Amino acid sequence: MSDTKIKQIAPEEAAVFTADHCLSCTSCMSSCPVMEATKEYRGPKLVGPAHSRMHFSQEDEEDSLDFCSNCKSCDRACPSGVAVSTLNMLQRGEYYKTHAHSQRDEMLAHGEKMGKLVHSLPLGATCANIGMRIGKALGIFGLFGLAVERDMPSYAASTFKSLYKNISQKKSDKKVVFFPGCFINDNEPSVGEAMVKVMQVNGYEVLLDDKFCCCGSPMVVTGYIDEAKEHADRNVERILYWKNQGVPVVAACTSCSLMLKKEYEELFNEAKMKQAAANVYDLFEFLDILADKGELNTNFQSVSAKLTYHVPCHLKAQGFGVPAASILRDVPGVTVELADAGCCGMSGNYGFKGDKYDISMKIGEKLFSRIKEQAADSVICDCGTCRLQIRHGTQAKACHPVEILAKAY
Amino acid sequence: MRKARVVVIGGGATGVGILRDLSMRGVDALLVEKCDLVNGASSRYHGLLHSGGRYAVKDQEAAKECIIENQILRKIGKSCVEPTGGMFVRLDIDDPEYETAWVKGCADSGIEAKQISLDEAFAMEPLLSRHAVSAYLVPDAAIDGFRMSWQNVESAKRYGGRCLTYREAVGVLTENGKVTGVTLRNNITGDEETVECEMLVNAAGGWAGKVAKLAGLDVGVQPDKGTLLAFNQRLTSHVVNRLHKSSDGDIFVPHGSITILGTSSMSIPDPEDTSTSREEVENLLAIGEKTFEHLRDCRMLRSFAGSRPLYIPPGGEVGRSASRGFAIVDHKNDGLDGMMTIVGGKFTTYRLMAEKIVDQICAKFKVTTPCRTAEEPLVPEVAPEKKQAARQYFPAYGTDLAATRLGPERFDKVVERLEKDPESRELVCECENVTLAEVEEMAAEFSSFQINDIRRRTRIGMGTCQGNFCALRSAGVFAKYGKTPGAKDTLGRMKEFLQGRWKGIRPVLVGRTLRETEMTRALYELSFHVNGGEA
Amino acid sequence: MAKTDTIVIGSGLAGLTAAIVSAQKGQNVKLLTYGSGTLSLNSGVIDVLGYDQQHKYVASPRQGIQNLPDNHPYRKIGLQAIADSVSFFLKLTEEQGFPYGGDLDSQLPVPTAVGTLKPTCLAPESLNGSHLVDSHKIVIVTVKGLKDFYGNIIEDNLRKVAALKDKTYELIEFDSGLTGGRDITTLDVARYLDTDAGLAALVALLKPVAQNGVSFVLPQILGTKGDTCHKSLKAQLGSAQVVETTCLPPSVNGLRLQNLLKGAFKQLGGEIVEDCRVLRGIMEGAKCVGVVTQAAARKKSYYATKFILATGGFYSGGLAMREFEKPQETIFGFPVYFVPGEENWSNAELFSDKPQGFALTGIMTDENLRPVDGSGQVVADNVYIVGRNLGGYDFCFEHSGNGVALASAYKAGNM
C-alpha cells in the first residue's frame, strides 16, 4: 500500500505550459461545437496544444485557427487541464502582431468605443439604431464583413451608467461594485437595474466605478491581445483597489466575469491577476454564496413564469454549477427547465462575422429546436450575446435570470 | 555475385561518412548494416553538435576538432543541423574554478564563448533555475542523426555508392592472408550471400570487436552505454550545458519538437543492450532538475540508450574519462591484409574520422583524388520558392520540416502526391505533422522493412501520443504500399511498432507517461484486441 | 448550507451509472466532473470478463468471475450484484430506447478496426459480430478520407479467424462527400448519417450489394443517436446484416452511451456540475461530510451524506504517481495498492500473456466498496469506490473495464 502521509501535488502552472499535459486523446474534438458545424476547423487539440510543439520550425500560421470561437467547450472536456482555447487565443494574438486587422474586427473588438461615441451624442442611440438599420438595408454590413442576416444589437436610449445615477439606493455597510460590461451598459441596462434591485433587497448597496473599462474579451477573440492586456491592467488595478476596501466586484455578464476571474490569469500569467480574480464574482455565484450562508432574502413573491434556461458556455467554464436555476426554482410560480443543448453558437462576437454566421446558426440549431420544443414563457440566460442569438434564432423572449428574480421581490 | 572494391560494415555515422568519402573519391564502395541505419550510438545519443565546449577543459584536442567539424557540418548539412546555439550555465553549487579553467580552455581551443548576463540568460531560457550564477553562449547546435546518415548515403549514391540495410556480416573470406570477400545474412529473410571485395572496413562502432572476431582478430572496444530522456516539449531554445565537471544528466538539447536530456556513462558487456533502468532515469532527473527545477513536472516521452564504442588500447582507461578520440587499426599489422577497423570518436567528428581512414585506403589504392566531403553539401537544399508554393498542401509549421526530412527529390514527389490527391494531405501523425503522402512515399522505399524504419525517416510516432493514433494508420498504409514481405502482416507490424515505443516508455512509466500508457493499452489491447485469441 | 443526499465524482461509465442508480432510489444527486469522462474514448460495449489471469478465454463471464483471485474487485462486489447490474443495464438501455443485448453466461464477438473479434458481454445490436459467422459474404465498407479505418487490415485479420476464413470478402468505399476540409473522423461521418441525406447516400451504396447472407462491416459511423440509424439502415437493406467495429477515438458508440446515461440522469432530476475539480474531502474522523472543489478564482464546497468516487485511473487522473513507488489517490489521499519493485511494475512486452503490474494499482475496498488500508480497516465510512480507481485488476488484460465500472457503480449506488 502507498504511503498516504505525503501528498505530492504538482505545482500550479501557467496556462501556456499546460500544452505539455495534452495526451492527444480527442476528448476536446468530440465536444467542439465548431468542428461539428464545419470541416474548416481542424479541431482544438490540433491547433493550440499541437502547434505549441511545432512553432520552432518556421514562421507560419494555422488558417483554421480563425474558426475557434473561444467558447471553451474544449477546456471543459479536457481531462488533463489543458487551457486549449487560451492557447488558441494566444496564438491568434501572436498572428495579429504581424498581420493587419480587418475593419470589421476593429469594429467588433471595440464595441465599448462605439457605445461611448453613440451615447455621447444627443439622440445618439436613436440615430445609431436607425443608422444601423439603414446600413443593414444598404448592404454596408456585408461590405464590412459583418453578418448581413443579423441586426446589430440596438443601443438603449440611456446607458446603465446614466440610469444608475437616478436610482435611489438604501445606503448600506455591505457594498459591491458592479462591473456592468459593455453590453449591459450600452444595450440592455435593464439587467443592471434588476441587479441593483436584487442587491438592495439583499441589503447591499451597489457602487459603480467609472474607471473600469471593457473586460477585453472582444479584443482577445479578435486578436488584439496587447490592447486586451492594457484593459486587463487597468481593470485589475481597480479590482485590487476595491479588494483593499473590502468591496467585492460583481459582474452580471458571464463572459466578463470569466475574463476577470480566469482568462486574465491564463492569458497574461501575472500574480496580480490571480489576486484580483479572488475579488470578482459572477452575480448568481455571489447570490449562491449568500444562499449558502443563509443570507439570501427568500421572501419571494409569486411570479408566474415557465422558463427555459440556456446556461452559457462561459458560465459552465467557471465551475460553480448553475445556481440561478436552483435560486429561481425557489420562487413560487417559477419553473426552470435546462435547455441542455450545448453552445448557442454566438460566442461573443463570433456570430456577427459574416463568414461565421452560418456556422454560428448551425451550432445554435440544437438549442433553437429545444427552445421551440419547451415553448417556455421566456428563455433565461446570463450572457448578453447568447440572448441575442436566442432571439435571432427563435424569436423567443430572452432575458437575464436576474430580471426574473427582481420580479420576485 | 555482388562485388565492391570496399565493403564498409556498419551504418552508423562513421560508416556512412566513409561510404560517402570513398564514393566521392571514385572508389567503388558498398555499405552493409545489420539493422536500419544509425541503429547504434549515432541515433541513440542526444543529437548534439558539439562546439567543443564540453571538452574545453579535459581534452583540448577533441575540443579543437569539434569546433572545426561543427562549422563544417553547419555548412554541408544545413537540413540536419538546427543552429540553436548553446549555453553553458554554472549553478551556485558548481566550482567557480572550473569556470575559470573552462573560459581559458575555450579560448585556447578556438571556441567563442561569450558571457551573458543572468537576465539575458533567463530571458532566453525562462525555465532555467534561478540558482544559475553565470552563463556563456557557445556555438553548439542540434543535429539529427537519422537524417544526417541517410543524407550521407544519398550523397554517396550520386557518386555510385551503395547501401544495404538489414544485412549482417557473418563471415570474412580470406585467401593467403588477404581479404577476398564477406558473407552477409539478410536479417529479414535469413538468406545469405557473398560479396567479393578487396577491402573490408570495420566501422561497426560498439560491435567492432564482434566484427573483428569474424576475421579472427582482436580489437579492444568497450561499449559504454549512455542513457537519455526525451521530453514532450522544447524546454529550452538553446543547447543548455551545466558548466561543471561533466556528469550524467547535464546537457539539454532542444531537438525538433522535443528535448533530450543526457547522458549517463556505463560500461556494459554487450552493445546490443540498450535497456534503461529506473535508476538511470532517476539519476538523470536528479542531475537535470538542478538546471531545470520543474523537470519532474514535464512529460517524459521515453528513455533510450546507445553504446559509445570506446577504444581501449591495451592498459587504457574505461568510462567517462576514457578517450573520446578515435583510432584506425590497419590489420595488415595483425597479418590480415585488406581489413581496417575504425573505432572510437564522436558523432560531431564523424566526417573527419571518415576522411582520415579514407586517406589511408586511397593511399593503398593509389587514388589521389582529394577529400571534398567538407566542401560539398550532403544534399541540395529544397528551393525556397518550392517550399513556398507547397505550403498550401502541408499542415501549418509542416513544410520546412518536411523539406529538410525529404530533400529535394523526394520533396518533389511528395508534393506531387499532395497536389494530385487531396486525401494524401491527411495527417497520419498529428503530433509530428506528418502527411499521408510522406508516409506513403517512405513506405514504398527500398529501405522500409518495418514501420519503425518509416518512423525514423518521418518522425511518425515520436511525438506526444507515442504511436497511439498513428500505429493503426501507418500499419494500414504500410500494408498497402510496403514492398517488403512482412508489410502485409498488419497486426505483427503494428505490435512491433508499439513494442518499439514501449521499450522506451517502460523505464519512465511514471507521472504523465503512465496516463498515456493507460490509454494506449485501452485502445489496442482492449478495444482492438490485438492480442487476438478466441471470441 | 445546502446538502445533497449523494455526490458522485466523475462522469465516465462508473460515475454516470452510480448517479443514475442513486437517483432512481429517489435521492437528490449531484455529479461533479472535471473533463468529459472517458466514454468518448470507450467503445461503449460492456466487457465483463474476457480472459482469465492466465489469459485463457472465458466463455462464460459468470463462471470466470468465480475463479478470480480474492483481491479482485469482482470478488468484493459479488456475483449477485454483478448479475443484477447486468439486468439493470439491459433494462435501462431498453427503457431509454437504445437496447443492448447479451447476458452474463456468454460472449458476443465484436469486430474491431484491426479485424480481430473482441469478446464482450453486452453490446448494442450494431456491434454484434455474431452475424458474421452466419453470413457467406462479408462486405467491408471503408469511408473515403477516413484515416482511422483500413479495409485491407480488417480483411487480412478476419480471414485469420477460423470461422471466417472461408467467407467471400469484398471491399467497397463510401464517399460521404465530407472530404476537402480537415481530416474527418468517425464522428463526422456518424453525424452526417444522422441526416436523411446521409442515410440515403449509404443505402444507395449498400442496397445493390445487400443480398441474403451478406454482412456489412463498417466503422462506427451509424449515427450518434442510439440505434436509430442502424435500425433504419437495416430496414432498408432487407435481410443483410450491418455490423460496426470498434474504432480509434472519438468513439461514436461511447458517445451514444454517454448521451443515454446523461439523459437518464437528467430525467431523474440529477444535476451535473462541469469543470469542477474536486481538490479534497472534508472529513470528520472516518466520515466524509463534504468536498472542496476548485471553481474559477475560488474554492467551493459541496456537502452530502454519501460520496461515490468514480474518478478513474491514471488516464483520468483519479490515480497519479509523480514519483516511482508513490502512487496516490488524488482527492482523499486514500491508501493505494500497488506492486512494488521495478521488475514487477511492468512487463518487457507491452502485449503479453501476463497482466501488467502497474495496471493493478488502485484502491482496495471492503465488500461494501469502501476504501481500506493495508490491514483491511475501512478508512472512510461513507465513501464508495467505483470503476478504474479500484485496485487489483488489469482491465485491459482481462477485458473487464466496463464490467467492473458497471457492477461497482450499481452496487455503490445501492448501498
PDB file of N, CA and C in Angstrom, chain B residues 494-519:
ATOM      1  N   MET B 494       2.096  -3.738 -36.471  1.00  0.00           N
ATOM      2  CA  MET B 494       1.560  -2.744 -35.542  1.00  0.00           C
ATOM      3  C   MET B 494       2.060  -3.004 -34.118  1.00  0.00           C
ATOM      4  N   LYS B 495       2.047  -4.294 -33.735  1.00  0.00           N
ATOM      5  CA  LYS B 495       2.514  -4.623 -32.394  1.00  0.00           C
ATOM      6  C   LYS B 495       4.011  -4.377 -32.253  1.00  0.00           C
ATOM      7  N   GLU B 496       4.743  -4.679 -33.318  1.00  0.00           N
ATOM      8  CA  GLU B 496       6.188  -4.451 -33.313  1.00  0.00           C
ATOM      9  C   GLU B 496       6.485  -2.955 -33.141  1.00  0.00           C
ATOM     10  N   PHE B 497       5.706  -2.153 -33.826  1.00  0.00           N
ATOM     11  CA  PHE B 497       5.872  -0.700 -33.743  1.00  0.00           C
ATOM     12  C   PHE B 497       5.572  -0.201 -32.324  1.00  0.00           C
ATOM     13  N   LEU B 498       4.453  -0.646 -31.781  1.00  0.00           N
ATOM     14  CA  LEU B 498       4.098  -0.203 -30.429  1.00  0.00           C
ATOM     15  C   LEU B 498       5.067  -0.776 -29.396  1.00  0.00           C
ATOM     16  N   GLN B 499       5.549  -1.990 -29.647  1.00  0.00           N
ATOM     17  CA  GLN B 499       6.532  -2.576 -28.742  1.00  0.00           C
ATOM     18  C   GLN B 499       7.821  -1.732 -28.747  1.00  0.00           C
ATOM     19  N   GLY B 500       8.178  -1.235 -29.920  1.00  0.00           N
ATOM     20  CA  GLY B 500       9.350  -0.358 -30.025  1.00  0.00           C
ATOM     21  C   GLY B 500       9.176   0.893 -29.184  1.00  0.00           C
ATOM     22  N   ARG B 501       7.980   1.429 -29.205  1.00  0.00           N
ATOM     23  CA  ARG B 501       7.690   2.602 -28.374  1.00  0.00           C
ATOM     24  C   ARG B 501       7.731   2.208 -26.898  1.00  0.00           C
ATOM     25  N   TRP B 502       7.180   1.057 -26.614  1.00  0.00           N
ATOM     26  CA  TRP B 502       7.064   0.587 -25.223  1.00  0.00           C
ATOM     27  C   TRP B 502       8.428   0.448 -24.571  1.00  0.00           C
ATOM     28  N   LYS B 503       9.393  -0.024 -25.360  1.00  0.00           N
ATOM     29  CA  LYS B 503      10.722  -0.241 -24.800  1.00  0.00           C
ATOM     30  C   LYS B 503      11.254   1.039 -24.157  1.00  0.00           C
ATOM     31  N   GLY B 504      10.989   2.155 -24.797  1.00  0.00           N
ATOM     32  CA  GLY B 504      11.474   3.412 -24.254  1.00  0.00           C
ATOM     33  C   GLY B 504      10.563   4.005 -23.188  1.00  0.00           C
ATOM     34  N   ILE B 505       9.301   3.643 -23.250  1.00  0.00           N
ATOM     35  CA  ILE B 505       8.334   4.199 -22.304  1.00  0.00           C
ATOM     36  C   ILE B 505       8.478   3.519 -20.949  1.00  0.00           C
ATOM     37  N   ARG B 506       8.745   2.231 -20.984  1.00  0.00           N
ATOM     38  CA  ARG B 506       8.702   1.393 -19.793  1.00  0.00           C
ATOM     39  C   ARG B 506       9.550   1.929 -18.638  1.00  0.00           C
ATOM     40  N   PRO B 507      10.787   2.339 -18.902  1.00  0.00           N
ATOM     41  CA  PRO B 507      11.583   2.839 -17.772  1.00  0.00           C
ATOM     42  C   PRO B 507      11.101   4.182 -17.202  1.00  0.00           C
ATOM     43  N   VAL B 508      10.255   4.877 -17.961  1.00  0.00           N
ATOM     44  CA  VAL B 508       9.763   6.170 -17.461  1.00  0.00           C
ATOM     45  C   VAL B 508       8.266   6.088 -17.171  1.00  0.00           C
ATOM     46  N   LEU B 509       7.807   4.917 -16.810  1.00  0.00           N
ATOM     47  CA  LEU B 509       6.389   4.690 -16.593  1.00  0.00           C
ATOM     48  C   LEU B 509       5.960   5.247 -15.247  1.00  0.00           C
ATOM     49  N   VAL B 510       5.847   6.571 -15.236  1.00  0.00           N
ATOM     50  CA  VAL B 510       5.561   7.317 -14.023  1.00  0.00           C
ATOM     51  C   VAL B 510       4.940   8.629 -14.501  1.00  0.00           C
ATOM     52  N   GLY B 511       4.271   9.324 -13.599  1.00  0.00           N
ATOM     53  CA  GLY B 511       3.748  10.653 -13.952  1.00  0.00           C
ATOM     54  C   GLY B 511       2.829  10.609 -15.164  1.00  0.00           C
ATOM     55  N   ARG B 512       3.015  11.562 -16.036  1.00  0.00           N
ATOM     56  CA  ARG B 512       2.087  11.692 -17.163  1.00  0.00           C
ATOM     57  C   ARG B 512       2.285  10.600 -18.204  1.00  0.00           C
ATOM     58  N   THR B 513       3.441   9.971 -18.198  1.00  0.00           N
ATOM     59  CA  THR B 513       3.670   8.886 -19.143  1.00  0.00           C
ATOM     60  C   THR B 513       2.711   7.726 -18.853  1.00  0.00           C
ATOM     61  N   LEU B 514       2.451   7.506 -17.568  1.00  0.00           N
ATOM     62  CA  LEU B 514       1.506   6.464 -17.172  1.00  0.00           C
ATOM     63  C   LEU B 514       0.119   6.722 -17.745  1.00  0.00           C
ATOM     64  N   ARG B 515      -0.241   7.987 -17.756  1.00  0.00           N
ATOM     65  CA  ARG B 515      -1.570   8.343 -18.254  1.00  0.00           C
ATOM     66  C   ARG B 515      -1.703   7.945 -19.724  1.00  0.00           C
ATOM     67  N   GLU B 516      -0.677   8.298 -20.494  1.00  0.00           N
ATOM     68  CA  GLU B 516      -0.715   7.989 -21.927  1.00  0.00           C
ATOM     69  C   GLU B 516      -0.743   6.472 -22.130  1.00  0.00           C
ATOM     70  N   THR B 517       0.044   5.754 -21.325  1.00  0.00           N
ATOM     71  CA  THR B 517       0.124   4.303 -21.497  1.00  0.00           C
ATOM     72  C   THR B 517      -1.204   3.630 -21.190  1.00  0.00           C
ATOM     73  N   GLU B 518      -1.889   4.120 -20.177  1.00  0.00           N
ATOM     74  CA  GLU B 518      -3.194   3.521 -19.869  1.00  0.00           C
ATOM     75  C   GLU B 518      -4.121   3.662 -21.081  1.00  0.00           C
ATOM     76  N   MET B 519      -3.987   4.780 -21.779  1.00  0.00           N
ATOM     77  CA  MET B 519      -4.806   4.971 -22.976  1.00  0.00           C
ATOM     78  C   MET B 519      -4.359   4.028 -24.095  1.00  0.00           C
TER      79      MET B 519
END
